[in-house]
CSV table of C-alpha atoms in Angstrom, one decimal:
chain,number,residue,atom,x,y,z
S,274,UNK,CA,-7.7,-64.6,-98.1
S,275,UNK,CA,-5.6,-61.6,-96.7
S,276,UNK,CA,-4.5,-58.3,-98.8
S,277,UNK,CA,-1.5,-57.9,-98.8
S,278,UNK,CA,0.8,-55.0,-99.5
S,279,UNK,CA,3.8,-56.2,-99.3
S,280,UNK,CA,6.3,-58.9,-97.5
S,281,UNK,CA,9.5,-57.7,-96.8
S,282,UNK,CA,12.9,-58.9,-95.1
S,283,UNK,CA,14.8,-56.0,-93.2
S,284,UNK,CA,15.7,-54.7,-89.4
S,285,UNK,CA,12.9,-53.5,-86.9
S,286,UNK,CA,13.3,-49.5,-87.8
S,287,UNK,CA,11.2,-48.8,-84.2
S,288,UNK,CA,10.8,-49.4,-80.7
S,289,UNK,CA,11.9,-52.0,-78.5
S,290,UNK,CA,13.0,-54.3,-81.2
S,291,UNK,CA,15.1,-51.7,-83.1
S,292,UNK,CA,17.8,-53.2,-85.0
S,293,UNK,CA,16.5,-57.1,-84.6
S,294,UNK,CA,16.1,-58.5,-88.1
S,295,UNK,CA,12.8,-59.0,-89.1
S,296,UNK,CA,10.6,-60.1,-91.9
S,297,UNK,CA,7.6,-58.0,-92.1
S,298,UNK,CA,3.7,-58.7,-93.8
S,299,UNK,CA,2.3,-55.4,-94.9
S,300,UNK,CA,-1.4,-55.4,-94.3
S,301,UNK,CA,-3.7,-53.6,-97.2
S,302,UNK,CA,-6.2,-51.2,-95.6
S,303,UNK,CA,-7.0,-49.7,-92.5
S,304,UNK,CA,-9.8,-47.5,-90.9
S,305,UNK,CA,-8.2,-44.6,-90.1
S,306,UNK,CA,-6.3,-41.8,-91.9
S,307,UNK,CA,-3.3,-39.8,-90.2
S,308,UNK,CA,-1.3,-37.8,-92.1
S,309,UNK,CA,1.8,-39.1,-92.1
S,310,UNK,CA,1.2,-42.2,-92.9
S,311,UNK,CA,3.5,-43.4,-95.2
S,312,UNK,CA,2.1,-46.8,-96.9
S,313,UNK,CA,0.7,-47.3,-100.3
S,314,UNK,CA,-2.6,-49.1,-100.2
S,315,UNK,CA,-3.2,-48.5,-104.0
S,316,UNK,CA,-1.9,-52.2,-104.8
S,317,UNK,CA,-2.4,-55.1,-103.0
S,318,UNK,CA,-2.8,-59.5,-103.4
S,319,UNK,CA,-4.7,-61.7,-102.5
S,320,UNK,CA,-3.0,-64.2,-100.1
S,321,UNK,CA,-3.8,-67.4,-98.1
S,322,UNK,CA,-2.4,-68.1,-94.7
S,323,UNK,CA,0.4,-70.8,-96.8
S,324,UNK,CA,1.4,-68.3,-99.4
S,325,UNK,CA,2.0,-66.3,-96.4
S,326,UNK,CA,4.2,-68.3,-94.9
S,327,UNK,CA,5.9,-69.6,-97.9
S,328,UNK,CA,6.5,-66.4,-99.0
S,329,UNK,CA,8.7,-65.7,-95.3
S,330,UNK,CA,10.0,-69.2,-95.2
S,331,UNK,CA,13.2,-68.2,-97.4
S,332,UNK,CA,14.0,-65.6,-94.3
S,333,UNK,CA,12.8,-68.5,-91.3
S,334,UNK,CA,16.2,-68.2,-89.9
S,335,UNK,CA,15.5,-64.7,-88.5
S,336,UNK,CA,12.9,-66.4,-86.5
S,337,UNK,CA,10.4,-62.7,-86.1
S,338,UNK,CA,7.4,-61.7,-88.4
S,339,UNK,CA,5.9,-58.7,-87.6
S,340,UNK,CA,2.6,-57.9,-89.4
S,341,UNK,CA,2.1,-54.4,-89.7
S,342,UNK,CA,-0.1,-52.2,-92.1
S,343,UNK,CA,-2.4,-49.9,-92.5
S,344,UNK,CA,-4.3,-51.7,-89.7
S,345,UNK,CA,-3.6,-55.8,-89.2
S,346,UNK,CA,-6.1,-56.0,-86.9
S,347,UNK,CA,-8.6,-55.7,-89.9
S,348,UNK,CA,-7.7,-59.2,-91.4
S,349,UNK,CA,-5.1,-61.3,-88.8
S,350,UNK,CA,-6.8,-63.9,-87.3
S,351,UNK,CA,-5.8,-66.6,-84.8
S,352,UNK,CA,-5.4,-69.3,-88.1
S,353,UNK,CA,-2.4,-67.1,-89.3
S,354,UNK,CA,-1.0,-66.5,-86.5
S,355,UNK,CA,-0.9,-70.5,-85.3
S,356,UNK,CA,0.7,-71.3,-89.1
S,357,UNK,CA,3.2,-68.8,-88.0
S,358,UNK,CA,4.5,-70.4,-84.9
S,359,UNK,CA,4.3,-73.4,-86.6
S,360,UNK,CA,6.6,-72.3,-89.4
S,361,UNK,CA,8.8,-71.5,-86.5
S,362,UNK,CA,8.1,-67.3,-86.1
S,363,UNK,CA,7.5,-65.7,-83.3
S,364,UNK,CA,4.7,-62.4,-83.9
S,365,UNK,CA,4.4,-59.5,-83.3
S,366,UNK,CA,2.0,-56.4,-84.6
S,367,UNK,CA,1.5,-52.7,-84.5
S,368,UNK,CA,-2.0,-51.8,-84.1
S,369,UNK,CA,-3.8,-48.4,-83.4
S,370,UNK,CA,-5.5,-50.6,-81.0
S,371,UNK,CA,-9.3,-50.0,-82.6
S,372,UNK,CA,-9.9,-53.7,-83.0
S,373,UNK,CA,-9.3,-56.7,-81.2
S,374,UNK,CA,-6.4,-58.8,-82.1
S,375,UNK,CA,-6.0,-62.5,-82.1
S,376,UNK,CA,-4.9,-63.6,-78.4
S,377,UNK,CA,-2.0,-65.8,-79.4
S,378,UNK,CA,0.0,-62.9,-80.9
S,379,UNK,CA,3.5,-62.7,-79.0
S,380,UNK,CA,4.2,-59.4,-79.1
S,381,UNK,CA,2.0,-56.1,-79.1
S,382,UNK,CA,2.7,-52.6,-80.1
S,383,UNK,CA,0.1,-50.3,-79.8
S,384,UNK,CA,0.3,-47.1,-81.7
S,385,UNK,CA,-2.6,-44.8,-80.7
S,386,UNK,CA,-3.8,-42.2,-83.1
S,387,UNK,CA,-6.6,-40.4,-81.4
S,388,UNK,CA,-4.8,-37.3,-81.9
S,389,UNK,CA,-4.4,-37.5,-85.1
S,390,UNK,CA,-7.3,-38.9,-86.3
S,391,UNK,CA,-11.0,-38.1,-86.3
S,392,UNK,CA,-13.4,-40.4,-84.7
S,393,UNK,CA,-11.2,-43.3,-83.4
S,394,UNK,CA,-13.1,-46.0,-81.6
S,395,UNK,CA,-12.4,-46.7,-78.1
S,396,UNK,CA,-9.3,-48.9,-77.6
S,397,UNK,CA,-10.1,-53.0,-78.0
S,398,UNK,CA,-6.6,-54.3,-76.9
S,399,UNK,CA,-6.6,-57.1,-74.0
S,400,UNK,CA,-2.7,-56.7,-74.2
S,401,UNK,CA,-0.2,-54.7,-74.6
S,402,UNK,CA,3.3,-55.0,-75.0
S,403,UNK,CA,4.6,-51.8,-76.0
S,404,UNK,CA,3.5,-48.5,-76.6
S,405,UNK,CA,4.4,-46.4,-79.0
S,406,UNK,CA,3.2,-42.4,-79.5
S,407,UNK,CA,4.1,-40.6,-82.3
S,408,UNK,CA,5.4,-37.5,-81.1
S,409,UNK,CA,4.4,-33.9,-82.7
S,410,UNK,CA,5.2,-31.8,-80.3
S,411,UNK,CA,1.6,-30.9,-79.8
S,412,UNK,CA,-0.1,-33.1,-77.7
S,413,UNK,CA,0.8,-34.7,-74.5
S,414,UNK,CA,2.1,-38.5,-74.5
S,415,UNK,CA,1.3,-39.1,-70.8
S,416,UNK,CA,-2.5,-40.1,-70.6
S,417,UNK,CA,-1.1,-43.1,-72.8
S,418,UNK,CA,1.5,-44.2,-69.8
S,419,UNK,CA,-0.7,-45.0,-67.7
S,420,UNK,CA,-3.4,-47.6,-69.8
S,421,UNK,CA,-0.8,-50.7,-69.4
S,422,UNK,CA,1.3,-50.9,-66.4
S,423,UNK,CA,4.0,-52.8,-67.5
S,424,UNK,CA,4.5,-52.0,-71.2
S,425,UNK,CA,7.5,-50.4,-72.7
S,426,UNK,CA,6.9,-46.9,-73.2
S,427,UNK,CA,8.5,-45.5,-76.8
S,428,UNK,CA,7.9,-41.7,-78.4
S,429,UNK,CA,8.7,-41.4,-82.0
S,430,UNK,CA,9.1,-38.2,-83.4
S,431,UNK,CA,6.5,-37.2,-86.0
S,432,UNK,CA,7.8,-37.5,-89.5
S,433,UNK,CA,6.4,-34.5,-91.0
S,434,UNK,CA,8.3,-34.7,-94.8
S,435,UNK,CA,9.8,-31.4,-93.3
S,436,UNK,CA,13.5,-31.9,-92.6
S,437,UNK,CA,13.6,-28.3,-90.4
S,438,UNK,CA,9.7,-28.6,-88.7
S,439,UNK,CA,11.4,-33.1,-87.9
S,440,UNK,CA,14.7,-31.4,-86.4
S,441,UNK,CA,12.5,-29.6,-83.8
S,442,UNK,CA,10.0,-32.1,-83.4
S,443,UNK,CA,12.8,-34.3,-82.7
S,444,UNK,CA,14.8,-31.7,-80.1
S,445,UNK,CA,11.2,-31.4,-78.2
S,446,UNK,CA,10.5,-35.2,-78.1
S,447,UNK,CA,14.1,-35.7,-76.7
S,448,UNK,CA,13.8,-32.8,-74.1
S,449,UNK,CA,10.2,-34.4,-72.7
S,450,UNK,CA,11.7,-37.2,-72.7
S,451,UNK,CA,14.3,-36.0,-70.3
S,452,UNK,CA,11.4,-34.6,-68.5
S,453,UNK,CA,9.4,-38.0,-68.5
S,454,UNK,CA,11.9,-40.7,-68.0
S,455,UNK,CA,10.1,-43.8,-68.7
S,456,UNK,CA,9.8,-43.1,-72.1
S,457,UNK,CA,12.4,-44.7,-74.6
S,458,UNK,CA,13.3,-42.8,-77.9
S,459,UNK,CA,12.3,-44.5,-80.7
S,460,UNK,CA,13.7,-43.2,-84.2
S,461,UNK,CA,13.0,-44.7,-87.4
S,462,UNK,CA,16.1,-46.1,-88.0
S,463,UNK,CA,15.3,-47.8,-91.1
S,464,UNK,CA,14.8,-44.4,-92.8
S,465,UNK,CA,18.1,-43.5,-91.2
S,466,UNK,CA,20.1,-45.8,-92.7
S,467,UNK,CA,17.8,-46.0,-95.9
S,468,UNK,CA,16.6,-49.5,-96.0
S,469,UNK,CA,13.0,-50.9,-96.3
């Protein structure tokens, strides 16, 4: 059985697969706790691997799940992930990277939160896809652009609940950017454009 928060059918708000529609399984739980994070883990179900994927079959024709969280790498095993593909999905996941994830997952975004967070384990990720630093202005992104060689490289602008303190968050991440040129911008369009 997997807790779930929520399953969802929108567009991918960040990173490399902005604007590709998307249904997405929100994972209950995760081991760390940074700030901003904006998921409710007060509720959740208790799902098998088929309601799972006959909860997303009614969106099949968008082809991408991503399973996301608070931390998927606490439940998603390999079993999911197969019944996935075999409904016809490809998969990806955003992970802080803390635990291993299930080697037949298509797509990896790792989101590291050592800087936010106290105590974060070392990372566990045998690959990485994409990375994807959340941007405060305060520490420096580049120690992350180096750990895997050929992954995208996004910075998202922290999303402090402060429209004035985002605005220069955002100005800073754009000017490193222009500074660093193999990172990608990656906003939260979904909050944007006020979807889910």
């Amino acid at each position: 059985m997997y807790r779930v928060n929520e399953i969802f059918y929108s567009l991918q708000g960040e990173g490399r697969h902005t604007g590709r529609a998307a249904v997405f399984v929100r994972f209950s739980g995760c081991n760390l706790h940074c700030p901003f994070c904006d998921t409710d883990f007060s509720s959740h179900q208790q799902m098998t691997a088929d309601d799972i994927v006959d909860t997303i079959s009614q969106w099949q024709s968008c082809g991408f799940v991503v399973l996301t969280g608070g931390e998927p790498s606490l439940q998603v095993d390999e079993a999911l992930v197969e019944k996935l593909h075999d409904a016809g999905f490809i998969v990806a996941t955003e992970t802080n990277g803390t635990h291993a994830l299930p080697a037949n997952i298509d797509w990896v975004t790792w989101s590291p939160k050592d800087q936010f967070a106290n105590h974060v384990p070392p990372l566990q990720l045998k690959k990485i896809n994409e990375i994807k630093v959340v941007f405060d202005g305060l520490h420096d992104p580049e120690p992350y652009a180096s750990i895997a060689k050929d992954a995208y490289l996004c910075l998202q602008p922290c999303d402090t609940g402060n429209n004035q303190h985002n605005q220069q968050i955002t100005a800073q991440c754009v000017t490193y950017i222009q500074q660093h040129p193999h990172w990608h911008l990656s906003l939260q369009t979904h909050k944007l454009i006020n979807i889910p």
